Amino acid sequence: SQQGEEDPQALSIQEGENATMNCSYKTSINNLQWYRQNSGRGLVHLILIRSNEREKHSGRLRVTLDTSKKSSSLLITASRAADTASYFCATVMKTSYDKVIFGPGTSLSVIP
Amino acid sequence: GAGVSQSPSNKVTEKGKDVELRCDPISGHTALYWYRQRLGQGLEFLIYFQGNSAPDKSGLPSDRFSAERTGESVSTLTIQRTQQEDSAVYLCASSVLVLSNQPQHFGDGTRLSIL
């Protein structure tokens, strides 16, 4: 099974609502990153949280990390139609500093 | 100020043919990565370069896959004797350094279809 797995696989919300996506992983990590992918495009880096950090903010994004539960969450507040995309968590294991492992992603649809 | 550029954006070819995919990283980026993304799936790591050397080739699915990089610039991913299961989007990314805390900058990929 995967090092990082997002939950849910798909999420549909109304514009203005908050969207929460979760990521679980299996082995100790160096850091965890979240990326966004719009349809037919490459991935865009959103935020990186280190293993010794618990929460990080960037604009409407809030990321939390719980290393005891080996999980992370990405919260998008006041969602917009333009937030419609797939969101991936990516983990960097402590034993492999140079390899970023991506989960299967959460597909978010924000309905205007 | 250009981002990562990949060409071609789409490639349709017959089973058994060889294909060559190209990636132009951001200027000055030491690290370059290749991934494969099947429809509706996450990213599958293929190979990365530090400069023009490839310390980790473990992700290449078979010996039909190879990649090279010229200096710290262009990289090509070659797939020989293509099979239908090779159909996917091939994504390239680059970062300033090969360090886990460096964000990766992605191209828009090459969509490969094997008939």
mmCIF file with all atom_site columns, C-alpha atoms in Angstrom:
data_model
loop_
_atom_site.group_PDB
_atom_site.id
_atom_site.type_symbol
_atom_site.label_atom_id
_atom_site.label_alt_id
_atom_site.label_comp_id
_atom_site.label_asym_id
_atom_site.label_entity_id
_atom_site.label_seq_id
_atom_site.pdbx_PDB_ins_code
_atom_site.Cartn_x
_atom_site.Cartn_y
_atom_site.Cartn_z
_atom_site.occupancy
_atom_site.B_iso_or_equiv
_atom_site.pdbx_formal_charge
_atom_site.auth_seq_id
_atom_site.auth_comp_id
_atom_site.auth_asym_id
_atom_site.auth_atom_id
_atom_site.pdbx_PDB_model_num
ATOM 1   C CA . SER A 1 1   ? 0.000   0.000  0.000   1.00 0.00 ? 1   SER A CA 1
ATOM 2   C CA . GLN A 1 2   ? 1.018   3.612  -0.466  1.00 0.00 ? 2   GLN A CA 1
ATOM 3   C CA . GLN A 1 3   ? 3.247   5.670  1.804   1.00 0.00 ? 3   GLN A CA 1
ATOM 4   C CA . GLY A 1 4   ? 0.768   8.540  1.587   1.00 0.00 ? 4   GLY A CA 1
ATOM 5   C CA . GLU A 1 5   ? -2.951  8.198  1.017   1.00 0.00 ? 5   GLU A CA 1
ATOM 6   C CA . GLU A 1 6   ? -5.467  11.004 0.801   1.00 0.00 ? 6   GLU A CA 1
ATOM 7   C CA . ASP A 1 7   ? -8.984  10.863 2.114   1.00 0.00 ? 7   ASP A CA 1
ATOM 8   C CA . PRO A 1 8   ? -11.576 11.337 0.749   1.00 0.00 ? 8   PRO A CA 1
ATOM 9   C CA . GLN A 1 9   ? -10.881 10.317 -2.840  1.00 0.00 ? 9   GLN A CA 1
ATOM 10  C CA . ALA A 1 10  ? -13.416 12.859 -4.046  1.00 0.00 ? 10  ALA A CA 1
ATOM 11  C CA . LEU A 1 11  ? -15.113 15.827 -2.401  1.00 0.00 ? 11  LEU A CA 1
ATOM 12  C CA . SER A 1 12  ? -17.842 18.113 -3.705  1.00 0.00 ? 12  SER A CA 1
ATOM 13  C CA . ILE A 1 13  ? -18.800 21.307 -1.868  1.00 0.00 ? 13  ILE A CA 1
ATOM 14  C CA . GLN A 1 14  ? -20.577 24.596 -2.468  1.00 0.00 ? 14  GLN A CA 1
ATOM 15  C CA . GLU A 1 15  ? -18.612 27.776 -3.048  1.00 0.00 ? 15  GLU A CA 1
ATOM 16  C CA . GLY A 1 16  ? -17.916 29.515 0.249   1.00 0.00 ? 16  GLY A CA 1
ATOM 17  C CA . GLU A 1 17  ? -17.769 26.308 2.274   1.00 0.00 ? 17  GLU A CA 1
ATOM 18  C CA . ASN A 1 18  ? -14.583 24.926 3.782   1.00 0.00 ? 18  ASN A CA 1
ATOM 19  C CA . ALA A 1 19  ? -12.890 21.876 2.320   1.00 0.00 ? 19  ALA A CA 1
ATOM 20  C CA . THR A 1 20  ? -10.870 19.449 4.412   1.00 0.00 ? 20  THR A CA 1
ATOM 21  C CA . MET A 1 21  ? -8.649  16.757 2.979   1.00 0.00 ? 21  MET A CA 1
ATOM 22  C CA . ASN A 1 22  ? -6.644  14.258 4.970   1.00 0.00 ? 22  ASN A CA 1
ATOM 23  C CA . CYS A 1 23  ? -3.443  12.393 4.324   1.00 0.00 ? 23  CYS A CA 1
ATOM 24  C CA . SER A 1 24  ? -2.163  9.366  6.192   1.00 0.00 ? 24  SER A CA 1
ATOM 25  C CA . TYR A 1 25  ? 1.275   7.862  5.876   1.00 0.00 ? 25  TYR A CA 1
ATOM 26  C CA . LYS A 1 26  ? 3.118   4.855  7.215   1.00 0.00 ? 26  LYS A CA 1
ATOM 27  C CA . THR A 1 27  ? 6.766   5.598  7.983   1.00 0.00 ? 27  THR A CA 1
ATOM 28  C CA . SER A 1 28  ? 8.586   8.432  9.737   1.00 0.00 ? 28  SER A CA 1
ATOM 29  C CA . ILE A 1 29  ? 8.908   11.478 7.554   1.00 0.00 ? 29  ILE A CA 1
ATOM 30  C CA . ASN A 1 30  ? 11.258  14.382 7.104   1.00 0.00 ? 30  ASN A CA 1
ATOM 31  C CA . ASN A 1 31  ? 8.513   16.650 5.851   1.00 0.00 ? 31  ASN A CA 1
ATOM 32  C CA . LEU A 1 32  ? 5.148   16.565 4.134   1.00 0.00 ? 32  LEU A CA 1
ATOM 33  C CA . GLN A 1 33  ? 4.094   18.680 1.182   1.00 0.00 ? 33  GLN A CA 1
ATOM 34  C CA . TRP A 1 34  ? 0.757   19.465 -0.446  1.00 0.00 ? 34  TRP A CA 1
ATOM 35  C CA . TYR A 1 35  ? 0.374   20.055 -4.172  1.00 0.00 ? 35  TYR A CA 1
ATOM 36  C CA . ARG A 1 36  ? -2.556  21.051 -6.395  1.00 0.00 ? 36  ARG A CA 1
ATOM 37  C CA . GLN A 1 37  ? -3.155  19.832 -9.941  1.00 0.00 ? 37  GLN A CA 1
ATOM 38  C CA . ASN A 1 38  ? -5.635  21.473 -12.247 1.00 0.00 ? 38  ASN A CA 1
ATOM 39  C CA . SER A 1 39  ? -7.041  19.292 -15.016 1.00 0.00 ? 39  SER A CA 1
ATOM 40  C CA . GLY A 1 40  ? -4.494  18.721 -17.768 1.00 0.00 ? 40  GLY A CA 1
ATOM 41  C CA . ARG A 1 41  ? -1.756  20.633 -15.993 1.00 0.00 ? 41  ARG A CA 1
ATOM 42  C CA . GLY A 1 42  ? 1.276   19.856 -13.881 1.00 0.00 ? 42  GLY A CA 1
ATOM 43  C CA . LEU A 1 43  ? 1.355   19.997 -10.104 1.00 0.00 ? 43  LEU A CA 1
ATOM 44  C CA . VAL A 1 44  ? 1.776   23.232 -8.202  1.00 0.00 ? 44  VAL A CA 1
ATOM 45  C CA . HIS A 1 45  ? 3.454   23.277 -4.800  1.00 0.00 ? 45  HIS A CA 1
ATOM 46  C CA . LEU A 1 46  ? 1.189   24.715 -2.108  1.00 0.00 ? 46  LEU A CA 1
ATOM 47  C CA . ILE A 1 47  ? 2.850   24.287 1.248   1.00 0.00 ? 47  ILE A CA 1
ATOM 48  C CA . LEU A 1 48  ? 5.523   22.288 3.090   1.00 0.00 ? 48  LEU A CA 1
ATOM 49  C CA . ILE A 1 49  ? 5.339   21.342 6.739   1.00 0.00 ? 49  ILE A CA 1
ATOM 50  C CA . ARG A 1 50  ? 8.342   19.910 8.549   1.00 0.00 ? 50  ARG A CA 1
ATOM 51  C CA . SER A 1 51  ? 8.130   16.992 10.935  1.00 0.00 ? 51  SER A CA 1
ATOM 52  C CA . ASN A 1 52  ? 8.747   19.271 13.936  1.00 0.00 ? 52  ASN A CA 1
ATOM 53  C CA . GLU A 1 53  ? 5.914   21.642 12.972  1.00 0.00 ? 53  GLU A CA 1
ATOM 54  C CA . ARG A 1 54  ? 2.278   21.152 13.894  1.00 0.00 ? 54  ARG A CA 1
ATOM 55  C CA . GLU A 1 55  ? 0.456   23.776 11.870  1.00 0.00 ? 55  GLU A CA 1
ATOM 56  C CA . LYS A 1 56  ? 1.157   26.097 8.987   1.00 0.00 ? 56  LYS A CA 1
ATOM 57  C CA . HIS A 1 57  ? -0.885  28.745 7.182   1.00 0.00 ? 57  HIS A CA 1
ATOM 58  C CA . SER A 1 58  ? -0.709  30.218 3.718   1.00 0.00 ? 58  SER A CA 1
ATOM 59  C CA . GLY A 1 59  ? -3.542  32.510 2.701   1.00 0.00 ? 59  GLY A CA 1
ATOM 60  C CA . ARG A 1 60  ? -6.754  30.451 2.794   1.00 0.00 ? 60  ARG A CA 1
ATOM 61  C CA . LEU A 1 61  ? -4.793  27.247 3.346   1.00 0.00 ? 61  LEU A CA 1
ATOM 62  C CA . ARG A 1 62  ? -4.162  25.657 6.717   1.00 0.00 ? 62  ARG A CA 1
ATOM 63  C CA . VAL A 1 63  ? -2.110  22.503 7.073   1.00 0.00 ? 63  VAL A CA 1
ATOM 64  C CA . THR A 1 64  ? -1.777  20.463 10.224  1.00 0.00 ? 64  THR A CA 1
ATOM 65  C CA . LEU A 1 65  ? 0.556   17.593 10.962  1.00 0.00 ? 65  LEU A CA 1
ATOM 66  C CA . ASP A 1 66  ? 0.174   14.975 13.669  1.00 0.00 ? 66  ASP A CA 1
ATOM 67  C CA . THR A 1 67  ? 3.249   12.766 13.646  1.00 0.00 ? 67  THR A CA 1
ATOM 68  C CA . SER A 1 68  ? 1.886   10.566 16.438  1.00 0.00 ? 68  SER A CA 1
ATOM 69  C CA . LYS A 1 69  ? -1.048  9.636  14.214  1.00 0.00 ? 69  LYS A CA 1
ATOM 70  C CA . LYS A 1 70  ? 1.011   9.831  11.018  1.00 0.00 ? 70  LYS A CA 1
ATOM 71  C CA . SER A 1 71  ? -1.538  12.118 9.437   1.00 0.00 ? 71  SER A CA 1
ATOM 72  C CA . SER A 1 72  ? -1.926  15.564 7.951   1.00 0.00 ? 72  SER A CA 1
ATOM 73  C CA . SER A 1 73  ? -4.880  17.661 6.915   1.00 0.00 ? 73  SER A CA 1
ATOM 74  C CA . LEU A 1 74  ? -5.298  20.437 4.385   1.00 0.00 ? 74  LEU A CA 1
ATOM 75  C CA . LEU A 1 75  ? -8.073  22.924 5.038   1.00 0.00 ? 75  LEU A CA 1
ATOM 76  C CA . ILE A 1 76  ? -9.174  25.353 2.355   1.00 0.00 ? 76  ILE A CA 1
ATOM 77  C CA . THR A 1 77  ? -11.387 28.058 3.828   1.00 0.00 ? 77  THR A CA 1
ATOM 78  C CA . ALA A 1 78  ? -14.053 30.013 1.945   1.00 0.00 ? 78  ALA A CA 1
ATOM 79  C CA . SER A 1 79  ? -13.640 27.850 -1.143  1.00 0.00 ? 79  SER A CA 1
ATOM 80  C CA . ARG A 1 80  ? -13.950 29.246 -4.650  1.00 0.00 ? 80  ARG A CA 1
ATOM 81  C CA . ALA A 1 81  ? -14.779 27.604 -7.956  1.00 0.00 ? 81  ALA A CA 1
ATOM 82  C CA . ALA A 1 82  ? -11.143 28.142 -8.937  1.00 0.00 ? 82  ALA A CA 1
ATOM 83  C CA . ASP A 1 83  ? -10.099 25.781 -6.131  1.00 0.00 ? 83  ASP A CA 1
ATOM 84  C CA . THR A 1 84  ? -11.540 22.895 -8.161  1.00 0.00 ? 84  THR A CA 1
ATOM 85  C CA . ALA A 1 85  ? -8.555  20.586 -8.692  1.00 0.00 ? 85  ALA A CA 1
ATOM 86  C CA . SER A 1 86  ? -6.892  17.437 -7.414  1.00 0.00 ? 86  SER A CA 1
ATOM 87  C CA . TYR A 1 87  ? -4.867  17.773 -4.253  1.00 0.00 ? 87  TYR A CA 1
ATOM 88  C CA . PHE A 1 88  ? -1.930  15.516 -3.451  1.00 0.00 ? 88  PHE A CA 1
ATOM 89  C CA . CYS A 1 89  ? 0.068   15.019 -0.314  1.00 0.00 ? 89  CYS A CA 1
ATOM 90  C CA . ALA A 1 90  ? 3.699   14.111 -0.777  1.00 0.00 ? 90  ALA A CA 1
ATOM 91  C CA . THR A 1 91  ? 5.921   12.660 1.879   1.00 0.00 ? 91  THR A CA 1
ATOM 92  C CA . VAL A 1 92  ? 9.661   12.561 2.192   1.00 0.00 ? 92  VAL A CA 1
ATOM 93  C CA . MET A 1 93  ? 10.774  9.655  4.309   1.00 0.00 ? 93  MET A CA 1
ATOM 94  C CA . LYS A 1 94  ? 13.618  10.116 6.766   1.00 0.00 ? 94  LYS A CA 1
ATOM 95  C CA . THR A 1 95  ? 15.445  7.220  5.140   1.00 0.00 ? 95  THR A CA 1
ATOM 96  C CA . SER A 1 96  ? 15.254  8.693  1.648   1.00 0.00 ? 96  SER A CA 1
ATOM 97  C CA . TYR A 1 97  ? 15.868  12.420 1.744   1.00 0.00 ? 97  TYR A CA 1
ATOM 98  C CA . ASP A 1 98  ? 15.823  12.856 -1.960  1.00 0.00 ? 98  ASP A CA 1
ATOM 99  C CA . LYS A 1 99  ? 12.640  11.043 -2.944  1.00 0.00 ? 99  LYS A CA 1
ATOM 100 C CA . VAL A 1 100 ? 9.212   12.586 -2.702  1.00 0.00 ? 100 VAL A CA 1
ATOM 101 C CA . ILE A 1 101 ? 6.369   10.048 -2.705  1.00 0.00 ? 101 ILE A CA 1
ATOM 102 C CA . PHE A 1 102 ? 2.969   11.234 -3.840  1.00 0.00 ? 102 PHE A CA 1
ATOM 103 C CA . GLY A 1 103 ? -0.376  9.869  -2.716  1.00 0.00 ? 103 GLY A CA 1
ATOM 104 C CA . PRO A 1 104 ? -3.257  9.118  -5.121  1.00 0.00 ? 104 PRO A CA 1
ATOM 105 C CA . GLY A 1 105 ? -4.904  12.490 -4.484  1.00 0.00 ? 105 GLY A CA 1
ATOM 106 C CA . THR A 1 106 ? -8.272  13.974 -3.554  1.00 0.00 ? 106 THR A CA 1
ATOM 107 C CA . SER A 1 107 ? -10.431 15.361 -6.344  1.00 0.00 ? 107 SER A CA 1
ATOM 108 C CA . LEU A 1 108 ? -12.158 18.542 -5.124  1.00 0.00 ? 108 LEU A CA 1
ATOM 109 C CA . SER A 1 109 ? -15.117 20.062 -6.935  1.00 0.00 ? 109 SER A CA 1
ATOM 110 C CA . VAL A 1 110 ? -16.329 23.485 -5.805  1.00 0.00 ? 110 VAL A CA 1
ATOM 111 C CA . ILE A 1 111 ? -19.777 24.247 -7.169  1.00 0.00 ? 111 ILE A CA 1
ATOM 112 C CA . PRO A 1 112 ? -20.506 27.925 -7.871  1.00 0.00 ? 112 PRO A CA 1
ATOM 113 C CA . GLY B 2 1   ? 11.469  33.422 -16.015 1.00 0.00 ? 1   GLY B CA 1
ATOM 114 C CA . ALA B 2 2   ? 10.007  30.469 -17.910 1.00 0.00 ? 2   ALA B CA 1
ATOM 115 C CA . GLY B 2 3   ? 8.781   27.438 -16.045 1.00 0.00 ? 3   GLY B CA 1
ATOM 116 C CA . VAL B 2 4   ? 9.435   23.787 -16.801 1.00 0.00 ? 4   VAL B CA 1
ATOM 117 C CA . SER B 2 5   ? 8.694   23.041 -20.423 1.00 0.00 ? 5   SER B CA 1
ATOM 118 C CA . GLN B 2 6   ? 7.830   19.623 -21.795 1.00 0.00 ? 6   GLN B CA 1
ATOM 119 C CA . SER B 2 7   ? 7.471   18.503 -25.381 1.00 0.00 ? 7   SER B CA 1
ATOM 120 C CA . PRO B 2 8   ? 5.555   17.223 -27.126 1.00 0.00 ? 8   PRO B CA 1
ATOM 121 C CA . SER B 2 9   ? 2.414   17.990 -25.143 1.00 0.00 ? 9   SER B CA 1
ATOM 122 C CA . ASN B 2 10  ? 0.663   15.049 -26.782 1.00 0.00 ? 10  ASN B CA 1
ATOM 123 C CA . LYS B 2 11  ? 2.062   11.988 -28.512 1.00 0.00 ? 11  LYS B CA 1
ATOM 124 C CA . VAL B 2 12  ? 0.103   9.219  -30.202 1.00 0.00 ? 12  VAL B CA 1
ATOM 125 C CA . THR B 2 13  ? 2.068   6.291  -31.525 1.00 0.00 ? 13  THR B CA 1
ATOM 126 C CA . GLU B 2 14  ? 1.679   2.684  -32.468 1.00 0.00 ? 14  GLU B CA 1
ATOM 127 C CA . LYS B 2 15  ? 2.614   -0.159 -30.206 1.00 0.00 ? 15  LYS B CA 1
ATOM 128 C CA . GLY B 2 16  ? 6.202   -1.214 -30.721 1.00 0.00 ? 16  GLY B CA 1
ATOM 129 C CA . LYS B 2 17  ? 7.511   2.210  -31.725 1.00 0.00 ? 17  LYS B CA 1
ATOM 130 C CA . ASP B 2 18  ? 10.116  4.131  -29.733 1.00 0.00 ? 18  ASP B CA 1
ATOM 131 C CA . VAL B 2 19  ? 9.240   7.521  -28.249 1.00 0.00 ? 19  VAL B CA 1
ATOM 132 C CA . GLU B 2 20  ? 11.363  10.306 -26.867 1.00 0.00 ? 20  GLU B CA 1
ATOM 133 C CA . LEU B 2 21  ? 9.999   12.835 -24.394 1.00 0.00 ? 21  LEU B CA 1
ATOM 134 C CA . ARG B 2 22  ? 11.785  16.064 -23.653 1.00 0.00 ? 22  ARG B CA 1
ATOM 135 C CA . CYS B 2 23  ? 11.984  18.227 -20.538 1.00 0.00 ? 23  CYS B CA 1
ATOM 136 C CA . ASP B 2 24  ? 13.499  21.700 -20.234 1.00 0.00 ? 24  ASP B CA 1
ATOM 137 C CA . PRO B 2 25  ? 13.879  22.509 -16.537 1.00 0.00 ? 25  PRO B CA 1
ATOM 138 C CA . ILE B 2 26  ? 13.990  25.929 -14.970 1.00 0.00 ? 26  ILE B CA 1
ATOM 139 C CA . SER B 2 27  ? 17.398  27.464 -15.572 1.00 0.00 ? 27  SER B CA 1
ATOM 140 C CA . GLY B 2 28  ? 19.739  26.882 -12.657 1.00 0.00 ? 28  GLY B CA 1
ATOM 141 C CA . HIS B 2 29  ? 17.792  23.973 -11.194 1.00 0.00 ? 29  HIS B CA 1
ATOM 142 C CA . THR B 2 30  ? 20.158  21.159 -10.293 1.00 0.00 ? 30  THR B CA 1
ATOM 143 C CA . ALA B 2 31  ? 17.552  18.481 -9.685  1.00 0.00 ? 31  ALA B CA 1
ATOM 144 C CA . LEU B 2 32  ? 15.259  17.052 -12.319 1.00 0.00 ? 32  LEU B CA 1
ATOM 145 C CA . TYR B 2 33  ? 12.573  14.412 -11.791 1.00 0.00 ? 33  TYR B CA 1
ATOM 146 C CA . TRP B 2 34  ? 10.453  12.238 -14.075 1.00 0.00 ? 34  TRP B CA 1
ATOM 147 C CA . TYR B 2 35  ? 7.077   10.833 -12.998 1.00 0.00 ? 35  TYR B CA 1
ATOM 148 C CA . ARG B 2 36  ? 4.352   8.809  -14.667 1.00 0.00 ? 36  ARG B CA 1
ATOM 149 C CA . GLN B 2 37  ? 0.693   9.499  -13.952 1.00 0.00 ? 37  GLN B CA 1
ATOM 150 C CA . ARG B 2 38  ? -1.942  7.084  -15.161 1.00 0.00 ? 38  ARG B CA 1
ATOM 151 C CA . LEU B 2 39  ? -5.477  8.373  -15.639 1.00 0.00 ? 39  LEU B CA 1
ATOM 152 C CA . GLY B 2 40  ? -7.030  9.379  -12.325 1.00 0.00 ? 40  GLY B CA 1
ATOM 153 C CA . GLN B 2 41  ? -4.022  8.163  -10.372 1.00 0.00 ? 41  GLN B CA 1
ATOM 154 C CA . GLY B 2 42  ? -1.241  9.681  -8.339  1.00 0.00 ? 42  GLY B CA 1
ATOM 155 C CA . LEU B 2 43  ? 2.331   10.128 -9.456  1.00 0.00 ? 43  LEU B CA 1
ATOM 156 C CA . GLU B 2 44  ? 4.700   7.214  -9.909  1.00 0.00 ? 44  GLU B CA 1
ATOM 157 C CA . PHE B 2 45  ? 8.370   8.142  -9.456  1.00 0.00 ? 45  PHE B CA 1
ATOM 158 C CA . LEU B 2 46  ? 10.562  7.059  -12.358 1.00 0.00 ? 46  LEU B CA 1
ATOM 159 C CA . ILE B 2 47  ? 13.994  8.654  -12.024 1.00 0.00 ? 47  ILE B CA 1
ATOM 160 C CA . TYR B 2 48  ? 15.744  11.768 -10.817 1.00 0.00 ? 48  TYR B CA 1
ATOM 161 C CA . PHE B 2 49  ? 18.912  13.573 -11.848 1.00 0.00 ? 49  PHE B CA 1
ATOM 162 C CA . GLN B 2 50  ? 21.347  15.531 -9.756  1.00 0.00 ? 50  GLN B CA 1
ATOM 163 C CA . GLY B 2 51  ? 23.176  17.513 -12.388 1.00 0.00 ? 51  GLY B CA 1
ATOM 164 C CA . ASN B 2 52  ? 23.653  15.008 -15.197 1.00 0.00 ? 52  ASN B CA 1
ATOM 165 C CA . SER B 2 53  ? 24.006  11.942 -12.993 1.00 0.00 ? 53  SER B CA 1
ATOM 166 C CA . ALA B 2 54  ? 21.119  9.723  -12.003 1.00 0.00 ? 54  ALA B CA 1
ATOM 167 C CA . PRO B 2 55  ? 21.678  8.364  -8.482  1.00 0.00 ? 55  PRO B CA 1
ATOM 168 C CA . ASP B 2 56  ? 18.305  6.669  -8.343  1.00 0.00 ? 56  ASP B CA 1
ATOM 169 C CA . LYS B 2 57  ? 16.934  4.730  -11.316 1.00 0.00 ? 57  LYS B CA 1
ATOM 170 C CA . SER B 2 58  ? 14.869  2.409  -9.177  1.00 0.00 ? 58  SER B CA 1
ATOM 171 C CA . GLY B 2 59  ? 11.553  3.686  -10.440 1.00 0.00 ? 59  GLY B CA 1
ATOM 172 C CA . LEU B 2 60  ? 12.082  2.851  -14.098 1.00 0.00 ? 60  LEU B CA 1
ATOM 173 C CA . PRO B 2 61  ? 9.458   0.148  -14.829 1.00 0.00 ? 61  PRO B CA 1
ATOM 174 C CA . SER B 2 62  ? 11.569  -1.910 -17.222 1.00 0.00 ? 62  SER B CA 1
ATOM 175 C CA . ASP B 2 63  ? 14.718  -1.837 -19.326 1.00 0.00 ? 63  ASP B CA 1
ATOM 176 C CA . ARG B 2 64  ? 12.643  -0.335 -22.131 1.00 0.00 ? 64  ARG B CA 1
ATOM 177 C CA . PHE B 2 65  ? 12.772  2.936  -20.206 1.00 0.00 ? 65  PHE B CA 1
ATOM 178 C CA . SER B 2 66  ? 15.877  5.100  -20.119 1.00 0.00 ? 66  SER B CA 1
ATOM 179 C CA . ALA B 2 67  ? 16.654  8.738  -19.444 1.00 0.00 ? 67  ALA B CA 1
ATOM 180 C CA . GLU B 2 68  ? 19.552  11.061 -19.836 1.00 0.00 ? 68  GLU B CA 1
ATOM 181 C CA . ARG B 2 69  ? 20.346  14.644 -19.041 1.00 0.00 ? 69  ARG B CA 1
ATOM 182 C CA . THR B 2 70  ? 22.800  17.025 -20.614 1.00 0.00 ? 70  THR B CA 1
ATOM 183 C CA . GLY B 2 71  ? 24.623  18.999 -17.965 1.00 0.00 ? 71  GLY B CA 1
ATOM 184 C CA . GLU B 2 72  ? 22.072  20.786 -15.815 1.00 0.00 ? 72  GLU B CA 1
ATOM 185 C CA . SER B 2 73  ? 19.644  21.384 -18.635 1.00 0.00 ? 73  SER B CA 1
ATOM 186 C CA . VAL B 2 74  ? 17.539  19.318 -20.983 1.00 0.00 ? 74  VAL B CA 1
ATOM 187 C CA . SER B 2 75  ? 16.524  15.771 -20.155 1.00 0.00 ? 75  SER B CA 1
ATOM 188 C CA . THR B 2 76  ? 15.026  13.141 -22.420 1.00 0.00 ? 76  THR B CA 1
ATOM 189 C CA . LEU B 2 77  ? 13.020  10.114 -21.374 1.00 0.00 ? 77  LEU B CA 1
ATOM 190 C CA . THR B 2 78  ? 13.057  7.361  -23.969 1.00 0.00 ? 78  THR B CA 1
ATOM 191 C CA . ILE B 2 79  ? 10.644  4.458  -24.099 1.00 0.00 ? 79  ILE B CA 1
ATOM 192 C CA . GLN B 2 80  ? 11.580  1.688  -26.525 1.00 0.00 ? 80  GLN B CA 1
ATOM 193 C CA . ARG B 2 81  ? 9.176   -0.798 -28.068 1.00 0.00 ? 81  ARG B CA 1
ATOM 194 C CA . THR B 2 82  ? 6.187   0.922  -26.489 1.00 0.00 ? 82  THR B CA 1
ATOM 195 C CA . GLN B 2 83  ? 3.351   -1.134 -25.030 1.00 0.00 ? 83  GLN B CA 1
ATOM 196 C CA . GLN B 2 84  ? -0.244  -0.114 -24.409 1.00 0.00 ? 84  GLN B CA 1
ATOM 197 C CA . GLU B 2 85  ? 0.359   -0.030 -20.661 1.00 0.00 ? 85  GLU B CA 1
ATOM 198 C CA . ASP B 2 86  ? 2.855   2.778  -21.255 1.00 0.00 ? 86  ASP B CA 1
ATOM 199 C CA . SER B 2 87  ? -0.086  5.094  -22.034 1.00 0.00 ? 87  SER B CA 1
ATOM 200 C CA . ALA B 2 88  ? -0.034  7.804  -19.370 1.00 0.00 ? 88  ALA B CA 1
ATOM 201 C CA . VAL B 2 89  ? 0.954   11.395 -18.716 1.00 0.00 ? 89  VAL B CA 1
ATOM 202 C CA . TYR B 2 90  ? 4.689   11.756 -18.162 1.00 0.00 ? 90  TYR B CA 1
ATOM 203 C CA . LEU B 2 91  ? 5.495   14.667 -15.880 1.00 0.00 ? 91  LEU B CA 1
ATOM 204 C CA . CYS B 2 92  ? 8.830   16.352 -15.384 1.00 0.00 ? 92  CYS B CA 1
ATOM 205 C CA . ALA B 2 93  ? 9.740   18.520 -12.420 1.00 0.00 ? 93  ALA B CA 1
ATOM 206 C CA . SER B 2 94  ? 12.801  20.448 -11.366 1.00 0.00 ? 94  SER B CA 1
ATOM 207 C CA . SER B 2 95  ? 14.023  21.959 -8.133  1.00 0.00 ? 95  SER B CA 1
ATOM 208 C CA . VAL B 2 96  ? 16.924  24.122 -7.111  1.00 0.00 ? 96  VAL B CA 1
ATOM 209 C CA . LEU B 2 97  ? 18.655  21.358 -5.177  1.00 0.00 ? 97  LEU B CA 1
ATOM 210 C CA . VAL B 2 98  ? 18.135  17.688 -4.473  1.00 0.00 ? 98  VAL B CA 1
ATOM 211 C CA . LEU B 2 99  ? 16.922  18.283 -0.977  1.00 0.00 ? 99  LEU B CA 1
ATOM 212 C CA . SER B 2 100 ? 13.676  17.154 0.497   1.00 0.00 ? 100 SER B CA 1
ATOM 213 C CA . ASN B 2 101 ? 12.673  20.651 1.572   1.00 0.00 ? 101 ASN B CA 1
ATOM 214 C CA . GLN B 2 102 ? 12.837  22.057 -1.941  1.00 0.00 ? 102 GLN B CA 1
ATOM 215 C CA . PRO B 2 103 ? 9.505   22.441 -3.738  1.00 0.00 ? 103 PRO B CA 1
ATOM 216 C CA . GLN B 2 104 ? 9.312   20.802 -7.128  1.00 0.00 ? 104 GLN B CA 1
ATOM 217 C CA . HIS B 2 105 ? 8.208   22.836 -10.131 1.00 0.00 ? 105 HIS B CA 1
ATOM 218 C CA . PHE B 2 106 ? 6.279   20.801 -12.671 1.00 0.00 ? 106 PHE B CA 1
ATOM 219 C CA . GLY B 2 107 ? 5.758   21.005 -16.392 1.00 0.00 ? 107 GLY B CA 1
ATOM 220 C CA . ASP B 2 108 ? 2.334   20.302 -17.858 1.00 0.00 ? 108 ASP B CA 1
ATOM 221 C CA . GLY B 2 109 ? 3.385   16.856 -18.987 1.00 0.00 ? 109 GLY B CA 1
ATOM 222 C CA . THR B 2 110 ? 3.388   14.801 -22.158 1.00 0.00 ? 110 THR B CA 1
ATOM 223 C CA . ARG B 2 111 ? 0.218   12.806 -22.710 1.00 0.00 ? 111 ARG B CA 1
ATOM 224 C CA . LEU B 2 112 ? 1.321   9.559  -24.346 1.00 0.00 ? 112 LEU B CA 1
ATOM 225 C CA . SER B 2 113 ? -1.189  7.307  -26.059 1.00 0.00 ? 113 SER B CA 1
ATOM 226 C CA . ILE B 2 114 ? -0.147  3.936  -27.430 1.00 0.00 ? 114 ILE B CA 1
ATOM 227 C CA . LEU B 2 115 ? -2.523  2.495  -30.006 1.00 0.00 ? 115 LEU B CA 1
#
